[in-house]
PDB file of C-alpha atoms in Angstrom:
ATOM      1  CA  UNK A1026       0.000   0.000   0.000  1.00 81.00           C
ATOM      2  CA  UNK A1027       1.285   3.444  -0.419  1.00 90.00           C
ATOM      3  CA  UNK A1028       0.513   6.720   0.650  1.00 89.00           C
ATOM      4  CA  UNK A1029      -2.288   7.575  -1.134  1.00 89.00           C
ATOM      5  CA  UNK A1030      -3.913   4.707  -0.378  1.00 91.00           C
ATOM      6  CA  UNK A1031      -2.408   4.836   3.552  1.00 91.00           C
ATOM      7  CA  UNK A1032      -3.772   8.555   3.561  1.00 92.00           C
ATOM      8  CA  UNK A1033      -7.090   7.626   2.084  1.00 93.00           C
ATOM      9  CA  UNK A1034      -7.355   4.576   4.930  1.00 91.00           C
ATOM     10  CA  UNK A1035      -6.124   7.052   7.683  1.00 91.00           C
ATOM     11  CA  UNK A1036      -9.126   9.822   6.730  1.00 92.00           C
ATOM     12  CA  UNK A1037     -11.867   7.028   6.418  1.00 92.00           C
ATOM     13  CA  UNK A1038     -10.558   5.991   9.705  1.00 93.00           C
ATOM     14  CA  UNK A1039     -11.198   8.871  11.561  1.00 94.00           C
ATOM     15  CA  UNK A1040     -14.076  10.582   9.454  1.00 95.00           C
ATOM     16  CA  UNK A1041     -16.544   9.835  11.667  1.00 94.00           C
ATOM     17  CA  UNK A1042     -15.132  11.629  14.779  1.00 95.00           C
ATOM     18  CA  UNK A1043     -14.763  14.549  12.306  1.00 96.00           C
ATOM     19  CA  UNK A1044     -18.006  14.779  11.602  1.00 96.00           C
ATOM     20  CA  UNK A1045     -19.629  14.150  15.266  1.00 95.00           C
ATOM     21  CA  UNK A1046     -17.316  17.202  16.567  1.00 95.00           C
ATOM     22  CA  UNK A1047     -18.674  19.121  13.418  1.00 95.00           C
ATOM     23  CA  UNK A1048     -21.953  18.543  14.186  1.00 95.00           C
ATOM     24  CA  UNK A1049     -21.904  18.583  17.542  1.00 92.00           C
ATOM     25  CA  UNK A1050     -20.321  21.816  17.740  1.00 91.00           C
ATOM     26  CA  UNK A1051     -22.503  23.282  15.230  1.00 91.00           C
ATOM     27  CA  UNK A1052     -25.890  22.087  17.123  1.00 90.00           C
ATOM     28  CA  UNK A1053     -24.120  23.560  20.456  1.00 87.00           C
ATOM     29  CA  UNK A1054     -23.833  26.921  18.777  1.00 85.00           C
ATOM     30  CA  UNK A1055     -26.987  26.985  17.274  1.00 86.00           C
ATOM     31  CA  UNK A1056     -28.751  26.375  20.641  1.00 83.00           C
ATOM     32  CA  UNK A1057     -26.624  27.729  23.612  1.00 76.00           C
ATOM     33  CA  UNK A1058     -28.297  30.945  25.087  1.00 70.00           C
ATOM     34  CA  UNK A1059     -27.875  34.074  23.707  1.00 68.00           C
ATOM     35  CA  UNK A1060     -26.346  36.005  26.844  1.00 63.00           C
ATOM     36  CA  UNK A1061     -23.522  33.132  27.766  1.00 61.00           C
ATOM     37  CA  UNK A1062     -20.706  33.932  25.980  1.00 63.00           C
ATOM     38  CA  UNK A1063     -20.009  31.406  23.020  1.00 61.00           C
ATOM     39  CA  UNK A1064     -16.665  28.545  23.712  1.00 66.00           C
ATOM     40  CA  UNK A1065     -13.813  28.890  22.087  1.00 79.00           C
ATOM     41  CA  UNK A1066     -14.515  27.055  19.048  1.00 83.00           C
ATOM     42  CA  UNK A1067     -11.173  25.616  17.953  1.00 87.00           C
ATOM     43  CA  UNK A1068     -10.350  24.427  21.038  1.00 89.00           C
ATOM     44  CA  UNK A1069     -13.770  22.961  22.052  1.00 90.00           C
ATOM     45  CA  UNK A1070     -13.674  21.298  18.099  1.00 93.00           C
ATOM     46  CA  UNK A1071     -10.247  20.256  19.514  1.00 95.00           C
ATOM     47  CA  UNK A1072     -11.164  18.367  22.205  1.00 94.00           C
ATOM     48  CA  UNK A1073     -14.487  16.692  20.734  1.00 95.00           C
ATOM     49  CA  UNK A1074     -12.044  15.284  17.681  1.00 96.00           C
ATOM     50  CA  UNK A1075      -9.646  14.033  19.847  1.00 97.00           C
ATOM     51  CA  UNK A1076     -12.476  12.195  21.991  1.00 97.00           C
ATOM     52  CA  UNK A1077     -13.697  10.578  19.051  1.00 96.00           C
ATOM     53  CA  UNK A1078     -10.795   9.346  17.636  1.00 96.00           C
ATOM     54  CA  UNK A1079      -9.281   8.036  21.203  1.00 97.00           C
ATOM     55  CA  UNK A1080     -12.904   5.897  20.866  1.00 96.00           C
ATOM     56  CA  UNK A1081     -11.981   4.919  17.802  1.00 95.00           C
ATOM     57  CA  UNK A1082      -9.118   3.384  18.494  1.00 95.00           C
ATOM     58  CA  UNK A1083      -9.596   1.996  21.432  1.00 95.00           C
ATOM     59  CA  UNK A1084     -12.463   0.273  19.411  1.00 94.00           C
ATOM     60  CA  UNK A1085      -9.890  -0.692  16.594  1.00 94.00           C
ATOM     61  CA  UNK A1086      -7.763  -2.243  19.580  1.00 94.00           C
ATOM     62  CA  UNK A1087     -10.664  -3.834  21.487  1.00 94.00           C
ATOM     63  CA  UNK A1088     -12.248  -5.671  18.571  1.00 92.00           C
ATOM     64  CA  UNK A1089      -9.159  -5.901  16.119  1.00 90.00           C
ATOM     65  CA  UNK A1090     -11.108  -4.315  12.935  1.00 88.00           C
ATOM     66  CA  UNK A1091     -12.676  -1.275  11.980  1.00 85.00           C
ATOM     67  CA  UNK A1092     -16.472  -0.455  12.217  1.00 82.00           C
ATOM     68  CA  UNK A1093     -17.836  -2.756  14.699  1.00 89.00           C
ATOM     69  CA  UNK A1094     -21.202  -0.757  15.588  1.00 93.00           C
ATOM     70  CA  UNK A1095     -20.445  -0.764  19.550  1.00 93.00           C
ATOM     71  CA  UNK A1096     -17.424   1.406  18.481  1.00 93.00           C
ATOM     72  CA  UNK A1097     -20.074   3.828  16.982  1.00 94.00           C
ATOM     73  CA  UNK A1098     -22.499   3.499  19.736  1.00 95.00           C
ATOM     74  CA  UNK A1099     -19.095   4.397  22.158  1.00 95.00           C
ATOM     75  CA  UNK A1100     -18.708   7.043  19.935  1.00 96.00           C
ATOM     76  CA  UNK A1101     -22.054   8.605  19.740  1.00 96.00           C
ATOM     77  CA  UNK A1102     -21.768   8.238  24.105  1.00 96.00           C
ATOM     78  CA  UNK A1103     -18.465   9.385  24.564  1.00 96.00           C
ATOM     79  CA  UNK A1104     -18.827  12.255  22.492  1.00 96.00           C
ATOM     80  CA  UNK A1105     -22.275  13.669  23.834  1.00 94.00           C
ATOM     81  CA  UNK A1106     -20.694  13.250  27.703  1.00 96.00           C
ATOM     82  CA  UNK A1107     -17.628  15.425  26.732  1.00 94.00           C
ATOM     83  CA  UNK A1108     -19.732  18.007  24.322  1.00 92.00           C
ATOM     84  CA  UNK A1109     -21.991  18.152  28.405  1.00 91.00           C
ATOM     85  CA  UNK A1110     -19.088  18.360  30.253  1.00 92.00           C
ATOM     86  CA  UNK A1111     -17.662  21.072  27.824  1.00 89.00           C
ATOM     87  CA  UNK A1112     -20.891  23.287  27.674  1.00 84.00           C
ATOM     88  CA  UNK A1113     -21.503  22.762  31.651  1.00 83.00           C
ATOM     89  CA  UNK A1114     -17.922  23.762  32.254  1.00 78.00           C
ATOM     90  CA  UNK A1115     -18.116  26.650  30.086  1.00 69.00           C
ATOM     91  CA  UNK A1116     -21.472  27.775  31.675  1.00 65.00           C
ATOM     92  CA  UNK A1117     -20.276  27.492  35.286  1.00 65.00           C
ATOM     93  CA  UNK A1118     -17.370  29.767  34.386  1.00 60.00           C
ATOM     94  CA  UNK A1119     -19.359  32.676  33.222  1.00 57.00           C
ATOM     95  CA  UNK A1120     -21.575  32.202  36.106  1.00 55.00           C
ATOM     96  CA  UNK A1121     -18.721  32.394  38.766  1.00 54.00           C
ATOM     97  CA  UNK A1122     -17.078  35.610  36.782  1.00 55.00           C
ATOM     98  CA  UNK A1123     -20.131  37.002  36.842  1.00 54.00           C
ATOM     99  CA  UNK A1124     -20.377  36.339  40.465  1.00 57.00           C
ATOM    100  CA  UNK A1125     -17.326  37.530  42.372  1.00 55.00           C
ATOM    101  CA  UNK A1126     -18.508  37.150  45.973  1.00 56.00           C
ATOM    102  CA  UNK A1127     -15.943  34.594  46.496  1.00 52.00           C
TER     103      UNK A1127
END
């Protein structure tokens, strides 16, 4: 195999954490509230890609192939708990700057 065919395995590989982190951070924009301030959107991209493609591959490594459907369902799960645990984070920041009793 070669590199254009290694290259073309390598983005097929990880396409679908791509476009979970895309979508997910486009759906999080679209609905956050109006007065908290937005996340910063390369870094929060950042962080969902890199959660899906640490599934991924722990998938890959768990089940020895590509594209088992629990890796996808781990995926979806993993994913959704960081994109909360990003947005809550984010939310209980502003709240405490905007609070500076403490």
């Amino acid at each position: 195999m070669g590199f254009p065919g290694f290259f073309n395995h390598l983005l097929n590989f990880v396409l679908p954490a791509f476009w979970m982190a895309t979508s997910l951070l486009l759906i999080h924009w679209l609905l956050r509230k109006r007065g908290a301030p937005p996340l910063l959107w390369g870094r929060h991209w950042l962080c969902l890609f890199a959660s899906g493609v640490a599934v991924l591959v722990a998938g890959l490594v768990v089940f020895q192939r590509d594209g088992r459907m629990a890796t996808y369902v781990a995926l979806a799960v993993v994913m959704g708990l960081v994109q909360a645990w990003l947005a809550r984070r984010k939310a209980g920041l502003s709240a405490a700057s905007a609070n500076p009793r403490q």
